[in-house]
Tab-separated table of C-alpha atoms and ligand atoms in Angstrom:
chain	number	residue	atom	x	y	z
A	11	MET	CA	-22.440	-36.462	-34.105
A	12	HIS	CA	-24.414	-34.519	-36.567
A	13	VAL	CA	-21.486	-34.029	-39.122
A	14	ASP	CA	-21.620	-29.959	-39.160
A	15	GLU	CA	-21.371	-30.563	-35.407
A	16	GLN	CA	-18.226	-32.351	-34.985
A	17	LYS	CA	-17.241	-29.425	-37.954
A	18	ARG	CA	-17.362	-27.032	-35.482
A	19	THR	CA	-16.074	-28.912	-32.084
A	20	ILE	CA	-12.420	-29.068	-34.471
A	21	LEU	CA	-13.313	-25.413	-34.926
A	22	ILE	CA	-13.733	-24.850	-31.227
A	23	PRO	CA	-10.226	-22.767	-30.261
A	24	TRP	CA	-8.426	-25.337	-27.907
A	25	VAL	CA	-7.485	-22.260	-25.700
A	26	GLU	CA	-11.604	-21.709	-25.075
A	27	LYS	CA	-12.358	-26.041	-25.153
A	28	PHE	CA	-10.074	-26.305	-21.759
A	29	ARG	CA	-11.022	-22.705	-20.372
A	30	PRO	CA	-11.657	-24.168	-16.426
A	31	LYS	CA	-15.210	-24.254	-15.443
A	32	THR	CA	-15.062	-24.541	-12.015
A	33	LEU	CA	-13.249	-23.152	-9.443
A	34	SER	CA	-11.327	-26.135	-9.091
A	35	ASP	CA	-9.728	-26.752	-12.579
A	36	VAL	CA	-7.800	-23.738	-11.949
A	37	VAL	CA	-4.967	-24.725	-11.908
A	38	SER	CA	-1.938	-22.848	-9.659
A	39	GLN	CA	-2.670	-19.079	-8.341
A	40	GLU	CA	-3.516	-21.324	-5.071
A	41	SER	CA	-4.225	-18.551	-3.428
A	42	LEU	CA	-6.213	-17.041	-5.774
A	43	VAL	CA	-7.730	-19.823	-5.751
A	44	SER	CA	-8.539	-20.462	-2.278
A	45	ALA	CA	-9.875	-16.777	-1.921
A	46	MET	CA	-12.744	-17.752	-4.575
A	47	ASN	CA	-13.578	-20.707	-2.648
A	48	GLN	CA	-13.727	-18.278	0.349
A	49	PHE	CA	-16.390	-16.430	-1.621
A	50	LEU	CA	-17.567	-18.058	-2.981
A	51	GLN	CA	-18.478	-20.013	0.654
A	52	THR	CA	-19.625	-17.467	2.487
A	53	GLN	CA	-22.110	-15.706	-0.758
A	54	THR	CA	-20.229	-12.767	-0.497
A	55	LEU	CA	-17.529	-10.251	-3.194
A	56	PRO	CA	-16.257	-7.627	-2.508
A	57	HIS	CA	-15.345	-5.642	-6.061
A	58	LEU	CA	-12.332	-6.955	-7.280
A	59	LEU	CA	-9.477	-5.822	-9.044
A	60	PHE	CA	-7.571	-8.968	-10.974
A	61	TYR	CA	-3.985	-7.964	-12.060
A	62	GLY	CA	-0.925	-9.508	-14.376
A	63	PRO	CA	0.762	-10.403	-17.566
A	64	PRO	CA	-1.477	-12.999	-20.029
A	65	GLY	CA	-2.678	-15.727	-20.488
A	66	THR	CA	-2.512	-16.570	-15.910
A	67	GLY	CA	-5.846	-17.339	-15.623
A	68	LYS	CA	-7.130	-14.257	-14.725
A	69	THR	CA	-10.297	-14.185	-17.683
A	70	SER	CA	-10.970	-17.284	-16.802
A	71	LEU	CA	-10.553	-17.424	-12.950
A	72	ILE	CA	-13.646	-14.973	-12.228
A	73	LEU	CA	-15.741	-16.474	-14.945
A	74	ALA	CA	-15.220	-20.023	-13.026
A	75	LEU	CA	-15.945	-18.508	-9.959
A	76	ALA	CA	-18.696	-16.499	-11.558
A	77	LYS	CA	-20.276	-20.349	-13.058
A	78	ASP	CA	-19.648	-21.932	-8.894
A	79	PHE	CA	-22.038	-18.622	-7.599
A	80	TYR	CA	-24.762	-18.935	-10.367
A	81	GLY	CA	-24.261	-22.407	-12.333
A	82	PRO	CA	-25.368	-23.076	-15.868
A	83	LYS	CA	-29.084	-21.302	-16.413
A	84	MET	CA	-28.896	-18.476	-14.684
A	85	PHE	CA	-24.991	-17.308	-15.737
A	86	LYS	CA	-25.947	-15.397	-18.666
A	87	GLU	CA	-28.405	-13.001	-16.253
A	88	ARG	CA	-25.750	-12.593	-12.937
A	89	VAL	CA	-22.858	-11.805	-15.941
A	90	LEU	CA	-22.726	-8.704	-17.539
A	91	GLU	CA	-18.617	-9.799	-20.104
A	92	LEU	CA	-17.036	-6.212	-20.996
A	93	ASN	CA	-13.641	-5.075	-22.825
A	94	ALA	CA	-12.651	-2.103	-22.651
A	95	SER	CA	-10.732	-1.712	-25.279
A	96	ASP	CA	-13.933	-3.117	-27.611
A	97	GLU	CA	-16.163	-1.157	-25.465
A	98	ARG	CA	-16.865	2.318	-27.523
A	99	GLY	CA	-14.978	5.265	-24.395
A	100	ILE	CA	-17.134	5.554	-20.513
A	101	ASN	CA	-20.279	6.252	-22.395
A	102	THR	CA	-20.385	3.183	-24.119
A	103	ILE	CA	-19.883	0.988	-21.295
A	104	ARG	CA	-21.923	2.987	-18.069
A	105	GLU	CA	-25.174	2.566	-20.478
A	106	LYS	CA	-24.350	-1.150	-20.541
A	107	VAL	CA	-24.008	-1.284	-16.803
A	108	LYS	CA	-26.517	0.995	-16.234
A	109	ARG	CA	-29.026	-1.232	-18.486
A	110	PHE	CA	-27.852	-4.334	-16.993
A	111	ALA	CA	-28.041	-3.364	-12.910
A	112	GLN	CA	-31.347	-1.839	-13.555
A	113	GLN	CA	-32.585	-5.153	-14.840
A	114	SER	CA	-34.307	-7.562	-11.579
A	115	ILE	CA	-32.622	-9.696	-9.935
A	116	ALA	CA	-35.179	-13.252	-10.406
A	117	PRO	CA	-34.484	-15.827	-8.398
A	118	PRO	CA	-33.644	-19.262	-9.793
A	119	PRO	CA	-35.640	-22.177	-10.043
A	120	GLN	CA	-36.578	-24.008	-7.298
A	121	ASN	CA	-34.515	-26.948	-6.491
A	122	TYR	CA	-31.311	-25.418	-8.176
A	123	ASN	CA	-28.436	-26.118	-6.674
A	124	TYR	CA	-26.415	-23.002	-7.064
A	125	PRO	CA	-25.894	-20.082	-4.348
A	126	CYS	CA	-26.892	-17.878	-6.534
A	127	PRO	CA	-26.127	-14.765	-4.082
A	128	PRO	CA	-28.705	-12.013	-5.021
A	129	PHE	CA	-25.575	-9.641	-6.299
A	130	LYS	CA	-25.281	-8.959	-10.100
A	131	ILE	CA	-21.181	-9.549	-11.541
A	132	ILE	CA	-19.928	-7.130	-14.079
A	133	VAL	CA	-16.392	-8.295	-15.794
A	134	LEU	CA	-14.577	-4.947	-16.984
A	135	ASP	CA	-11.818	-6.670	-19.031
A	136	GLU	CA	-8.144	-5.436	-20.094
A	137	ALA	CA	-9.316	-2.235	-17.819
A	138	ASP	CA	-6.231	-1.087	-18.012
A	139	SER	CA	-7.225	0.312	-22.103
A	140	LEU	CA	-9.419	2.650	-20.225
A	141	THR	CA	-8.252	6.289	-20.375
A	142	GLN	CA	-7.827	7.729	-16.476
A	143	ASP	CA	-10.537	9.996	-17.085
A	144	ALA	CA	-12.582	7.396	-18.185
A	145	GLN	CA	-11.398	5.750	-14.866
A	146	SER	CA	-12.143	8.524	-12.672
A	147	ALA	CA	-15.855	8.263	-14.805
A	148	LEU	CA	-16.042	4.167	-13.457
A	149	ARG	CA	-15.493	5.172	-10.237
A	150	ARG	CA	-19.019	6.878	-10.264
A	151	VAL	CA	-20.234	4.306	-12.128
A	152	ILE	CA	-19.103	1.643	-9.570
A	153	GLU	CA	-20.258	3.122	-6.811
A	154	ILE	CA	-24.300	4.020	-7.541
A	155	HIS	CA	-25.211	0.028	-8.751
A	156	THR	CA	-23.072	-0.917	-5.398
A	157	LYS	CA	-26.084	-2.098	-4.317
A	158	ILE	CA	-26.978	-4.861	-6.177
A	159	THR	CA	-23.739	-5.615	-8.264
A	160	ARG	CA	-19.901	-6.388	-7.984
A	161	PHE	CA	-17.899	-5.237	-10.607
A	162	CYS	CA	-14.068	-7.005	-10.787
A	163	LEU	CA	-11.523	-5.304	-13.205
A	164	VAL	CA	-9.112	-7.128	-14.799
A	165	CYS	CA	-5.860	-5.787	-16.603
A	166	ASN	CA	-2.733	-6.593	-17.064
A	167	TYR	CA	-0.718	-3.459	-15.884
A	168	VAL	CA	-1.889	-2.083	-12.051
A	169	SER	CA	0.637	1.090	-11.988
A	170	LYS	CA	-2.379	2.332	-15.198
A	171	ILE	CA	-5.303	1.796	-12.708
A	172	ILE	CA	-6.313	5.005	-10.775
A	173	ASP	CA	-5.775	4.759	-6.674
A	174	PRO	CA	-9.925	6.109	-6.831
A	175	ILE	CA	-10.491	2.756	-7.974
A	176	ALA	CA	-8.207	0.578	-6.875
A	177	SER	CA	-8.467	1.456	-3.702
A	178	ARG	CA	-12.895	0.388	-3.584
A	179	CYS	CA	-11.155	-3.340	-4.814
A	180	ALA	CA	-9.382	-6.634	-2.989
A	181	LYS	CA	-6.607	-6.728	-5.234
A	182	PHE	CA	-5.216	-9.886	-6.425
A	183	ARG	CA	-1.471	-10.647	-8.617
A	184	PHE	CA	-1.425	-13.390	-10.617
A	185	THR	CA	1.917	-15.310	-11.981
A	186	PRO	CA	2.696	-16.892	-14.540
A	187	LEU	CA	2.490	-20.123	-14.755
A	188	PRO	CA	5.403	-22.322	-12.915
A	189	SER	CA	6.768	-24.638	-16.021
A	190	ASP	CA	5.889	-27.637	-14.942
A	191	VAL	CA	2.305	-26.817	-14.189
A	192	GLY	CA	2.370	-25.736	-17.404
A	193	ILE	CA	3.597	-29.268	-19.376
A	194	GLU	CA	0.707	-30.954	-17.020
A	195	ARG	CA	-2.023	-28.692	-18.091
A	196	LEU	CA	-0.645	-29.181	-22.091
A	197	ARG	CA	0.341	-33.348	-21.312
A	198	LEU	CA	-3.772	-32.756	-21.058
A	199	ILE	CA	-4.443	-31.703	-24.361
A	200	CYS	CA	-2.326	-33.657	-26.096
A	201	GLN	CA	-4.348	-37.100	-23.989
A	202	ASN	CA	-7.609	-35.865	-24.679
A	203	GLU	CA	-7.012	-34.444	-28.362
A	204	GLY	CA	-5.262	-36.914	-29.005
A	205	VAL	CA	-2.240	-35.539	-29.635
A	206	GLN	CA	1.479	-36.675	-30.039
A	207	CYS	CA	3.889	-34.445	-29.238
A	208	GLY	CA	7.875	-35.958	-27.538
A	209	GLU	CA	8.129	-34.167	-23.553
A	210	GLU	CA	10.970	-32.733	-24.823
A	211	GLU	CA	8.896	-30.844	-27.550
A	212	LEU	CA	6.315	-29.943	-24.269
A	213	ALA	CA	8.443	-28.456	-22.771
A	214	HIS	CA	10.345	-25.886	-26.161
A	215	ILE	CA	6.054	-25.100	-25.796
A	216	GLN	CA	6.332	-24.560	-22.149
A	217	SER	CA	9.961	-22.570	-21.989
A	218	ILE	CA	9.217	-20.296	-24.954
A	219	SER	CA	6.044	-19.204	-23.619
A	220	HIS	CA	7.899	-17.783	-20.634
A	221	GLY	CA	4.416	-19.060	-18.640
A	222	ASP	CA	1.629	-17.933	-20.786
A	223	LEU	CA	-0.664	-20.985	-21.165
A	224	ARG	CA	-2.805	-18.982	-23.422
A	225	LYS	CA	0.381	-19.281	-25.931
A	226	SER	CA	1.461	-21.533	-25.141
A	227	ILE	CA	-2.257	-23.938	-25.956
A	228	THR	CA	-1.786	-21.843	-28.979
A	229	LEU	CA	1.009	-23.100	-30.186
A	230	LEU	CA	0.861	-26.492	-29.625
A	231	GLN	CA	-2.357	-26.172	-31.413
A	232	SER	CA	-0.771	-24.734	-34.507
A	233	ALA	CA	1.436	-26.959	-34.567
A	234	GLN	CA	-1.081	-29.908	-34.470
A	235	ARG	CA	-3.417	-28.527	-37.170
A	236	LEU	CA	0.632	-28.237	-39.458
A	237	PHE	CA	2.593	-31.105	-38.254
A	238	HIS	CA	0.240	-33.571	-37.491
A	239	ASP	CA	2.004	-36.742	-35.215
A	240	ASN	CA	5.237	-34.887	-37.101
A	241	ILE	CA	6.277	-32.334	-34.361
A	242	THR	CA	9.777	-31.061	-33.260
A	243	VAL	CA	11.146	-28.235	-31.169
A	244	ASN	CA	12.416	-26.660	-34.934
A	245	ALA	CA	8.576	-26.763	-36.281
A	246	ILE	CA	7.689	-25.071	-33.004
A	247	ASP	CA	10.713	-23.126	-33.997
A	248	ASP	CA	9.018	-22.121	-37.148
A	249	ILE	CA	5.523	-22.032	-35.965
A	250	ALA	CA	6.025	-18.861	-32.672
A	251	GLY	CA	8.258	-17.480	-35.473
A	252	ILE	CA	11.602	-18.436	-33.325
A	253	VAL	CA	14.185	-16.422	-34.745
A	254	PRO	CA	16.962	-18.962	-34.903
A	255	HIS	CA	20.644	-19.041	-33.061
A	256	ARG	CA	22.329	-17.926	-35.923
A	257	ILE	CA	20.903	-15.247	-36.705
A	258	ILE	CA	20.974	-13.201	-33.787
A	259	ASP	CA	24.711	-14.809	-32.925
A	260	SER	CA	25.066	-13.373	-36.481
A	261	LEU	CA	24.551	-9.744	-34.974
A	262	ILE	CA	27.209	-10.645	-31.889
A	263	ALA	CA	29.502	-10.813	-34.102
A	264	ALA	CA	28.783	-7.936	-35.744
A	265	CYS	CA	28.856	-5.495	-33.492
A	266	THR	CA	32.066	-7.191	-31.205
A	267	SER	CA	34.424	-6.764	-35.348
A	268	VAL	CA	32.970	-3.238	-34.609
A	269	SER	CA	32.962	-3.228	-38.472
A	270	TYR	CA	29.394	-0.982	-39.504
A	271	ASP	CA	30.156	-2.149	-43.169
A	272	ASN	CA	29.967	-5.986	-41.496
A	273	LEU	CA	26.820	-5.289	-39.761
A	274	VAL	CA	25.390	-3.326	-42.425
A	275	SER	CA	25.833	-6.384	-43.996
A	276	THR	CA	24.290	-8.970	-41.312
A	277	LEU	CA	21.023	-6.519	-40.961
A	278	GLU	CA	20.007	-6.534	-44.752
A	279	ILE	CA	20.986	-10.517	-44.606
A	280	ILE	CA	18.475	-10.618	-41.783
A	281	ARG	CA	15.532	-7.873	-43.364
A	282	ARG	CA	15.788	-10.620	-45.855
A	283	GLU	CA	14.599	-13.357	-43.760
A	284	GLY	CA	11.441	-11.443	-42.489
A	285	PHE	CA	12.235	-12.019	-38.714
A	286	SER	CA	9.856	-9.617	-36.807
A	287	ALA	CA	11.890	-7.142	-35.104
A	288	ARG	CA	10.704	-7.153	-32.294
A	289	GLN	CA	10.781	-11.098	-32.040
A	290	ILE	CA	15.428	-11.126	-32.151
A	291	ILE	CA	15.481	-6.909	-29.842
A	292	GLU	CA	13.880	-9.753	-27.346
A	293	GLN	CA	15.813	-12.279	-28.191
A	294	PHE	CA	19.612	-10.235	-28.498
A	295	ALA	CA	18.128	-8.731	-24.635
A	296	GLU	CA	17.798	-12.531	-23.955
A	297	GLU	CA	21.324	-13.702	-25.777
A	298	LEU	CA	22.835	-10.491	-23.613
A	299	VAL	CA	22.948	-11.250	-20.111
A	300	ILE	CA	24.409	-14.501	-20.667
A	301	SER	CA	26.763	-13.824	-23.326
A	302	PRO	CA	30.738	-13.246	-21.510
A	303	GLU	CA	31.291	-10.519	-24.379
A	304	PHE	CA	29.257	-7.695	-23.106
A	305	SER	CA	30.976	-6.433	-20.213
A	306	ASP	CA	28.393	-5.747	-16.064
A	307	ILE	CA	28.638	-2.296	-17.828
A	308	GLN	CA	27.984	-2.551	-20.950
A	309	LYS	CA	24.532	-5.130	-19.992
A	310	ALA	CA	23.002	-2.399	-18.447
A	311	GLN	CA	22.978	0.236	-21.393
A	312	ILE	CA	22.040	-1.769	-23.836
A	313	SER	CA	19.209	-3.784	-21.820
A	314	TYR	CA	18.422	0.769	-20.958
A	315	GLU	CA	17.367	1.146	-24.648
A	316	VAL	CA	16.546	-2.704	-25.524
A	317	ALA	CA	12.961	-1.288	-23.245
A	318	LYS	CA	13.397	2.098	-26.003
A	319	PHE	CA	13.419	0.575	-28.903
A	320	GLU	CA	10.777	-2.257	-27.948
A	321	LYS	CA	8.479	0.817	-26.906
A	322	ASN	CA	8.942	1.427	-30.380
A	323	LEU	CA	8.375	-0.715	-31.844
A	324	MET	CA	5.093	-0.819	-30.726
A	325	ASP	CA	3.828	2.606	-31.368
A	326	GLY	CA	4.645	1.417	-34.883
A	327	ALA	CA	8.264	3.636	-35.355
A	328	ASN	CA	9.670	2.029	-38.441
A	329	GLU	CA	11.506	-1.731	-38.393
A	330	GLU	CA	14.228	-1.017	-40.051
A	331	LEU	CA	15.340	1.835	-39.034
A	332	GLN	CA	15.161	1.230	-35.634
A	333	MET	CA	17.049	-2.072	-35.927
A	334	LYS	CA	19.871	-0.573	-37.808
A	335	ALA	CA	20.202	2.089	-34.525
A	336	PHE	CA	20.298	-0.606	-32.013
A	337	PHE	CA	22.356	-2.726	-33.240
A	338	SER	CA	24.611	0.704	-34.097
A	339	LEU	CA	24.004	1.797	-30.382
A	340	VAL	CA	25.323	-2.302	-29.387
A	341	LEU	CA	28.182	-1.809	-32.202
A	342	LEU	CA	28.944	1.848	-30.223
A	343	SER	CA	28.361	0.033	-26.856
A	344	CYS	CA	31.449	-2.010	-27.817
A	345	GLN	CA	34.090	0.004	-29.686
A	346	THR	CA	34.123	1.736	-25.758
A	347	GLY	CA	33.800	-1.163	-24.100
B	429	ATP	N1	-4.294	-21.251	-14.500
B	429	ATP	C1	-4.952	-21.835	-14.761
B	429	ATP	N2	-5.375	-23.003	-15.232
B	429	ATP	C2	-6.533	-23.684	-16.463
B	429	ATP	N3	-6.041	-23.382	-17.668
B	429	ATP	C3	-5.341	-21.568	-17.514
B	429	ATP	C4	-5.079	-21.212	-16.367
B	429	ATP	N4	-4.565	-19.998	-17.074
B	429	ATP	C5	-5.395	-19.716	-18.782
B	429	ATP	N5	-5.120	-21.298	-19.085
B	429	ATP	C6	-5.481	-21.567	-19.968
B	429	ATP	O1	-4.781	-20.202	-21.159
B	429	ATP	C7	-6.318	-19.375	-21.528
B	429	ATP	C8	-6.271	-18.159	-21.105
B	429	ATP	O2	-6.812	-17.636	-20.032
B	429	ATP	P1	-7.223	-16.988	-19.872
B	429	ATP	O3	-8.259	-16.095	-21.003
B	429	ATP	O4	-7.419	-16.382	-18.009
B	429	ATP	O5	-5.660	-15.192	-19.179
B	429	ATP	P2	-5.607	-13.868	-18.384
B	429	ATP	O6	-4.843	-13.729	-17.805
B	429	ATP	O7	-7.308	-13.551	-18.445
B	429	ATP	O8	-5.053	-13.236	-19.781
B	429	ATP	P3	-4.922	-11.469	-20.797
B	429	ATP	O9	-4.112	-10.995	-19.737
B	429	ATP	O10	-4.582	-11.789	-21.964
B	429	ATP	O11	-6.430	-11.312	-21.191
B	429	ATP	C9	-7.705	-19.956	-21.001
B	429	ATP	O12	-8.782	-20.543	-22.210
B	429	ATP	C10	-7.669	-21.240	-20.450
B	429	ATP	O13	-7.550	-22.698	-21.407
B	430	MG	MG1	-8.342	-11.861	-20.074
């Protein structure tokens, strides 16, 4: 291999390198894969709406289906990938769709081994980031071009998709990948890339990724790059920004001691360690569920607050103030018990 080519191969993120190339590469999501196989056999396709958590194979599945439909030579001509959060507004989308749909459908080369049905596929990724108005406008765009195009809308939150759009599509729900499937996939990557990573470490990567395969593959690649053959559970936690148990425990102790001074000094120590507030609150919430220190009512009340504070942080609120406010509420809840 030429040196440049070698460099390029090394630089390819593994999530792309190991993205399924055909339907048979897609793991788990069996009922969805079998539905896609039926579309492939009958060479028909409704408009599709894929939804579910990140890293579960939504984009991969539609791209794999499209590759199986059109093969490498016709893929570019027949498939348009748009990212709703990149494209500025519905007008850009409308223009791109119009231009793409207007191009006539060229027949496949002779003896071409792929079905190449007589329609094009437009993948609109991250469709839930479109405003309601943009989605209303999209309704018309879908209708105008239905004859020779099929839309596949991909999103995380189906509740953000307006009814008139959802009702035009066949809906498919993706679920987080089961642990054993995720670990098996990581093992396969390790074999292919010559990574030395123990079973305990693979299981740990899987467990902190919560069924998000993109997250676990990226973690594995970062761990390999930084620690080579010395990947340990602690090293993985470090890269993933996981907060050590002792910190969560110290917060629980500060709140249950019902001393505000104690809480403030604990928060100050934690602030200096530089962990993300979202990660701390998320891990605290996980610990809360199993902690004997809190009653069921307290757990319910605090969980309700967790959701609110998570939203504040997502909206860009000040981390320090949010941490203080959140743990003050926990402390108050401990006092009133
Ligand atoms: N079911 C799966 N089978 C095989 N690989 C998968 C699967 N799901 C995810 N992956 C791996 O994870 C990567 C990310 O998957 P993909 O882009 O399809 O996720 P997604 O569901 O579209 O996530 P997002 O909602 O964040 O866009 C892929 O490149 C692939 O390597
Ligand atoms: Mg995607």
